[in-house]
mmCIF file of C-alpha atoms in Angstrom:
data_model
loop_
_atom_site.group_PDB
_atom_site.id
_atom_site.type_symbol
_atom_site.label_atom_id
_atom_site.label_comp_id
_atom_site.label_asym_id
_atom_site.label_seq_id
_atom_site.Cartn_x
_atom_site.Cartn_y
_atom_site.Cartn_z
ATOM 1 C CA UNK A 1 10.657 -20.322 9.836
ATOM 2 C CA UNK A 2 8.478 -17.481 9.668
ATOM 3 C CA UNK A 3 8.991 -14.668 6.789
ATOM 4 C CA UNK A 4 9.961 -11.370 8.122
ATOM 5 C CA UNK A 5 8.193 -9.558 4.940
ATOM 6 C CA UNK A 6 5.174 -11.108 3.321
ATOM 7 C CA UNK A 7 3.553 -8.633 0.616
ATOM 8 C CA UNK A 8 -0.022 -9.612 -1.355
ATOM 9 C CA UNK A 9 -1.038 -8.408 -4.661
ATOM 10 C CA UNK A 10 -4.939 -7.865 -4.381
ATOM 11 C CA UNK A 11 -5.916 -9.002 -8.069
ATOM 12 C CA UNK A 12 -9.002 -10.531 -9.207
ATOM 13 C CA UNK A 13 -11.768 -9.263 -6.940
ATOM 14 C CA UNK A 14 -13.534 -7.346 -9.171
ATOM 15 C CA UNK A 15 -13.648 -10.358 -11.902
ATOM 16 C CA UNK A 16 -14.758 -12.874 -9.115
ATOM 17 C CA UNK A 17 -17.911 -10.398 -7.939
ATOM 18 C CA UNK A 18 -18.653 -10.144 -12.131
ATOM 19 C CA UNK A 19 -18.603 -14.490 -12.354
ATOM 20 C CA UNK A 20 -21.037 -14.104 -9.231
ATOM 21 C CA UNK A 21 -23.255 -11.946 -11.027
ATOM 22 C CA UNK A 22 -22.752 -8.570 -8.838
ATOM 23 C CA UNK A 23 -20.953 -5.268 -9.845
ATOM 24 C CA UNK A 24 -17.239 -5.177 -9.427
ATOM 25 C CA UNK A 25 -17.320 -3.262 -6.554
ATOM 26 C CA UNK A 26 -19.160 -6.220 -4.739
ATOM 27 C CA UNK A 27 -15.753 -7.924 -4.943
ATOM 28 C CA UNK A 28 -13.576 -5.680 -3.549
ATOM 29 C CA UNK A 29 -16.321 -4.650 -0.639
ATOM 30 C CA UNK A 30 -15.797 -8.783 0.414
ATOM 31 C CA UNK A 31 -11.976 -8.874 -0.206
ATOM 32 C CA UNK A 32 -11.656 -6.478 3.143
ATOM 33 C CA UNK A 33 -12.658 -9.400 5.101
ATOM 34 C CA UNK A 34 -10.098 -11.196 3.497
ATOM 35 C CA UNK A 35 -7.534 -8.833 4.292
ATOM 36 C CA UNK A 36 -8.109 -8.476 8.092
ATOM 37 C CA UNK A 37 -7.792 -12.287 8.380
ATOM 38 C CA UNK A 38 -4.580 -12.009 6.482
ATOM 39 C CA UNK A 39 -3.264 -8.979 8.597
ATOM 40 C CA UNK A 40 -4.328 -10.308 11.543
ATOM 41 C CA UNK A 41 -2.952 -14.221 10.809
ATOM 42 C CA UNK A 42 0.533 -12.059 9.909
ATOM 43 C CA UNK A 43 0.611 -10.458 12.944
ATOM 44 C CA UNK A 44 -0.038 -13.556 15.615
ATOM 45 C CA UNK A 45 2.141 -15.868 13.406
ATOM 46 C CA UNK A 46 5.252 -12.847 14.105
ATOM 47 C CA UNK A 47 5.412 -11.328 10.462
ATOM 48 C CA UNK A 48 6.871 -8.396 10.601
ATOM 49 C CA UNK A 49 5.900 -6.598 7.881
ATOM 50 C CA UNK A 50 3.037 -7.122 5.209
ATOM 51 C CA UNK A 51 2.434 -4.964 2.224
ATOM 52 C CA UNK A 52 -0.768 -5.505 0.468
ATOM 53 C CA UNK A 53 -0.876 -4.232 -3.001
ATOM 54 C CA UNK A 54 -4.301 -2.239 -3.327
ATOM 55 C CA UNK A 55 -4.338 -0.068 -6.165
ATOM 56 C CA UNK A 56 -1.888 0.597 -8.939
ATOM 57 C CA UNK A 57 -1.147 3.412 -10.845
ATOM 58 C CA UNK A 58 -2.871 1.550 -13.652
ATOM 59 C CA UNK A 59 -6.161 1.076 -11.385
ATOM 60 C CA UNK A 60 -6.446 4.909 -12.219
ATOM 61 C CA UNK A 61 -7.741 3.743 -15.574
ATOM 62 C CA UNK A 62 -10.754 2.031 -14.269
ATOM 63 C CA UNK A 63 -14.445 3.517 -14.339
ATOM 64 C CA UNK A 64 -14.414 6.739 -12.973
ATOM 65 C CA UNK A 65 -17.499 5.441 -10.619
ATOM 66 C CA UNK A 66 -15.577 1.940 -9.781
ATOM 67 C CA UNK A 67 -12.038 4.043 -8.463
ATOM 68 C CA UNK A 68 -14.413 6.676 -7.060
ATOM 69 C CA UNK A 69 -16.291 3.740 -4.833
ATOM 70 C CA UNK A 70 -12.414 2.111 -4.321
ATOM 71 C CA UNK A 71 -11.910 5.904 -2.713
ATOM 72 C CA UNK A 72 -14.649 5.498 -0.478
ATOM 73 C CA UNK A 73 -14.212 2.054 0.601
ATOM 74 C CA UNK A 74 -10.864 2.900 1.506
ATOM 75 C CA UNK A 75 -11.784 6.127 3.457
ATOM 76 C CA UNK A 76 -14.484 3.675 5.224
ATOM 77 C CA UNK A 77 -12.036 0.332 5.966
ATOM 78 C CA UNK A 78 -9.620 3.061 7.437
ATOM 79 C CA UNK A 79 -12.461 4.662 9.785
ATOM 80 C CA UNK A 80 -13.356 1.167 11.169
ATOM 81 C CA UNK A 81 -10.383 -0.860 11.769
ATOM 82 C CA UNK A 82 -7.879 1.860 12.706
ATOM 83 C CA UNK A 83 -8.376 1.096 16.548
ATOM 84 C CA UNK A 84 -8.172 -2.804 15.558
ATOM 85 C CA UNK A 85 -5.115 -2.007 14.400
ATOM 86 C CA UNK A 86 -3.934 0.298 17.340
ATOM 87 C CA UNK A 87 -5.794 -2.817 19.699
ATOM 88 C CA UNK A 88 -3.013 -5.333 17.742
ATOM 89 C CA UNK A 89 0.123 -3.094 17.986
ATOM 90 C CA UNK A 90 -0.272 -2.899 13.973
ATOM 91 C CA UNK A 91 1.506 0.324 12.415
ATOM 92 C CA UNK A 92 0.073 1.511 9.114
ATOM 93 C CA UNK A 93 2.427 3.262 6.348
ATOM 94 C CA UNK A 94 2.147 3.529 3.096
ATOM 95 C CA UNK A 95 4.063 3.726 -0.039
ATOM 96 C CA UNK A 96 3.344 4.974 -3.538
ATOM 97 C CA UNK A 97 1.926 8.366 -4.773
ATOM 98 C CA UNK A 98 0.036 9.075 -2.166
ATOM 99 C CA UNK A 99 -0.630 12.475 -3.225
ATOM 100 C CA UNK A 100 -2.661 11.348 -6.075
ATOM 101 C CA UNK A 101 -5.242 10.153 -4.068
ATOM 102 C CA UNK A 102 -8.137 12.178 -3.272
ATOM 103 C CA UNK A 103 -7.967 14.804 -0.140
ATOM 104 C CA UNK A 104 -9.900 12.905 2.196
ATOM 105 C CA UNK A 105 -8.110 9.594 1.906
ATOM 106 C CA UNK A 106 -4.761 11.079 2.203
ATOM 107 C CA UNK A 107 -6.123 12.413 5.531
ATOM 108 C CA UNK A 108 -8.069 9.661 6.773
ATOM 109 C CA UNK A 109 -4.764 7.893 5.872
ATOM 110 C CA UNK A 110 -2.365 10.444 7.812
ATOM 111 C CA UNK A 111 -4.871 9.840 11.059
ATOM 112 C CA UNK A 112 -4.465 6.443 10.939
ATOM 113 C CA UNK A 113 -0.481 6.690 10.756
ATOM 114 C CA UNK A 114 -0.384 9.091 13.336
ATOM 115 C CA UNK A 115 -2.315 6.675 15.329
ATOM 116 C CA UNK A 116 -0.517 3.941 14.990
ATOM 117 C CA UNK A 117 3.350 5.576 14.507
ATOM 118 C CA UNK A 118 4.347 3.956 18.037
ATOM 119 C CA UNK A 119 2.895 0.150 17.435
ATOM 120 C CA UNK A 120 5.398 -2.253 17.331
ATOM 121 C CA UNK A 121 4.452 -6.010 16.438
ATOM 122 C CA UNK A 122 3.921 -5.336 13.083
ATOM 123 C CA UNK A 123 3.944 -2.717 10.149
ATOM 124 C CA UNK A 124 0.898 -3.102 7.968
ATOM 125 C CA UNK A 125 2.270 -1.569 4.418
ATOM 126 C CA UNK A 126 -0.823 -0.235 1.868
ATOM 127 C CA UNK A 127 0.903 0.204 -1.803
ATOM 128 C CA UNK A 128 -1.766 3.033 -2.953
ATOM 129 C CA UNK A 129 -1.214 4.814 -6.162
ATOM 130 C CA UNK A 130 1.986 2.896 -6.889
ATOM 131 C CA UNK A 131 4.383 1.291 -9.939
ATOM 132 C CA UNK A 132 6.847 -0.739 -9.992
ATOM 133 C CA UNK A 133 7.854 1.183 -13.077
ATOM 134 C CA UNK A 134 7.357 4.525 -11.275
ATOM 135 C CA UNK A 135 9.562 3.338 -8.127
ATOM 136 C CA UNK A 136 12.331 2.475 -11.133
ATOM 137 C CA UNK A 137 12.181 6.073 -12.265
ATOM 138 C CA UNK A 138 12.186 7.932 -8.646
ATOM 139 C CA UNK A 139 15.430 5.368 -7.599
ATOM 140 C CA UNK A 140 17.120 6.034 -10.984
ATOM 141 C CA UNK A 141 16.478 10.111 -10.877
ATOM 142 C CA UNK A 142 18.269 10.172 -6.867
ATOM 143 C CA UNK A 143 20.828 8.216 -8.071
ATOM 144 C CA UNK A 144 21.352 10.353 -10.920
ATOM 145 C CA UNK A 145 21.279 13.504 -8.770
ATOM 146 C CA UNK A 146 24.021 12.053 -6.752
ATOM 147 C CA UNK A 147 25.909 11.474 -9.712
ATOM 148 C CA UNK A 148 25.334 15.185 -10.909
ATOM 149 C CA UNK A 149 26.396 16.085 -7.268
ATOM 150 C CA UNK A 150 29.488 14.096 -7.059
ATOM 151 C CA UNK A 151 28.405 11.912 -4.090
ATOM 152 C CA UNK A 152 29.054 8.942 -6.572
ATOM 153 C CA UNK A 153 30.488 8.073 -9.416
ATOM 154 C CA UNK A 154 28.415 6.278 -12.320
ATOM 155 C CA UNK A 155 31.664 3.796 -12.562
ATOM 156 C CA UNK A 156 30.511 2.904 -8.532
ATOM 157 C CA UNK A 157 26.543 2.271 -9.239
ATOM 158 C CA UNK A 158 25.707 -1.625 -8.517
ATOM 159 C CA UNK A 159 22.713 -3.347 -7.954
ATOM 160 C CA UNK A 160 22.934 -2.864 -4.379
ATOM 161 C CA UNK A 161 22.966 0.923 -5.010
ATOM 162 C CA UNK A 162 19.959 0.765 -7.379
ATOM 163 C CA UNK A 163 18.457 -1.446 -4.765
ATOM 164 C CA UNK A 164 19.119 0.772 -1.436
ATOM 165 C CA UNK A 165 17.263 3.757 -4.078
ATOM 166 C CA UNK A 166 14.165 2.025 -3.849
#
């Protein structure tokens, strides 16, 4: 059987570039290869949706010039394979804090989703600027506001309700 949701957590590029002797940013410029054989392997095996992890909130705590030169390589990988992905039926979204990301991803990243809004053989999911911490605290603060509102009742919160918040 084929999963329906297959998501990657990008880790390790950076340290396999520094055992070859290059900069950091060496490893992630080779790990985009790696991701359009993944995201196109998903998409002719009949995944239906793959989230690749690609930059935490922690990743803000890198070198200003390695999350910088992440910025740009993203801006870049957008550019050149948003018709790929609009040639494979491949939707992008996104989740995370999108905002914190500099102006010109966010747009380069908005393009790409209007672009590709109406594909339909797969959703290709970028986690940018995101925590599973952070997702915790925006899930718990709705359901709290529903509690404050009366829509539910804190005796009524479950695990599916903290889950369907998320």
């Amino acid at each position: 059987p084929i999963p329906n949701h297959i998501a990657v957590i990008m880790d390790g590029n950076g340290r396999w570039a520094k055992q070859k002797g290059a900069m950091r940013i060496f490893g992630h410029q080779n790990a985009i290869k790696a991701v359009r054989d993944v995201t196109e392997g998903c998409a002719e095996i009949g995944v239906k949706y793959l989230t690749l992890y690609a930059f935490s909130t922690e990743n803000w705590n890198r070198p200003k010039l390695e999350v910088n030169a992440l910025m740009q390589l993203l801006i870049s990988t957008i550019r050149k394979e948003t018709e790929t992905l609009t040639k494979n039926e491949i939707k992008l979204e996104t989740i995370g804090n999108t905002c914190d990301l500099p102006e010109k991803c966010q747009q380069e990243l908005k393009e790409a989703m209007d672009l590709t809004k109406d594909n339909k053989r797969m959703t290709l999911i970028l986690a940018l600027s995101y925590s599973g911490k952070s997702e915790i605290l925006q899930a718990t603060k709705r359901i709290a506001e529903k509690v404050k509102n009366n829509v539910i009742q804190p005796e009524d919160i479950t695990i599916e309700t903290i889950g369907n918040h998320l």
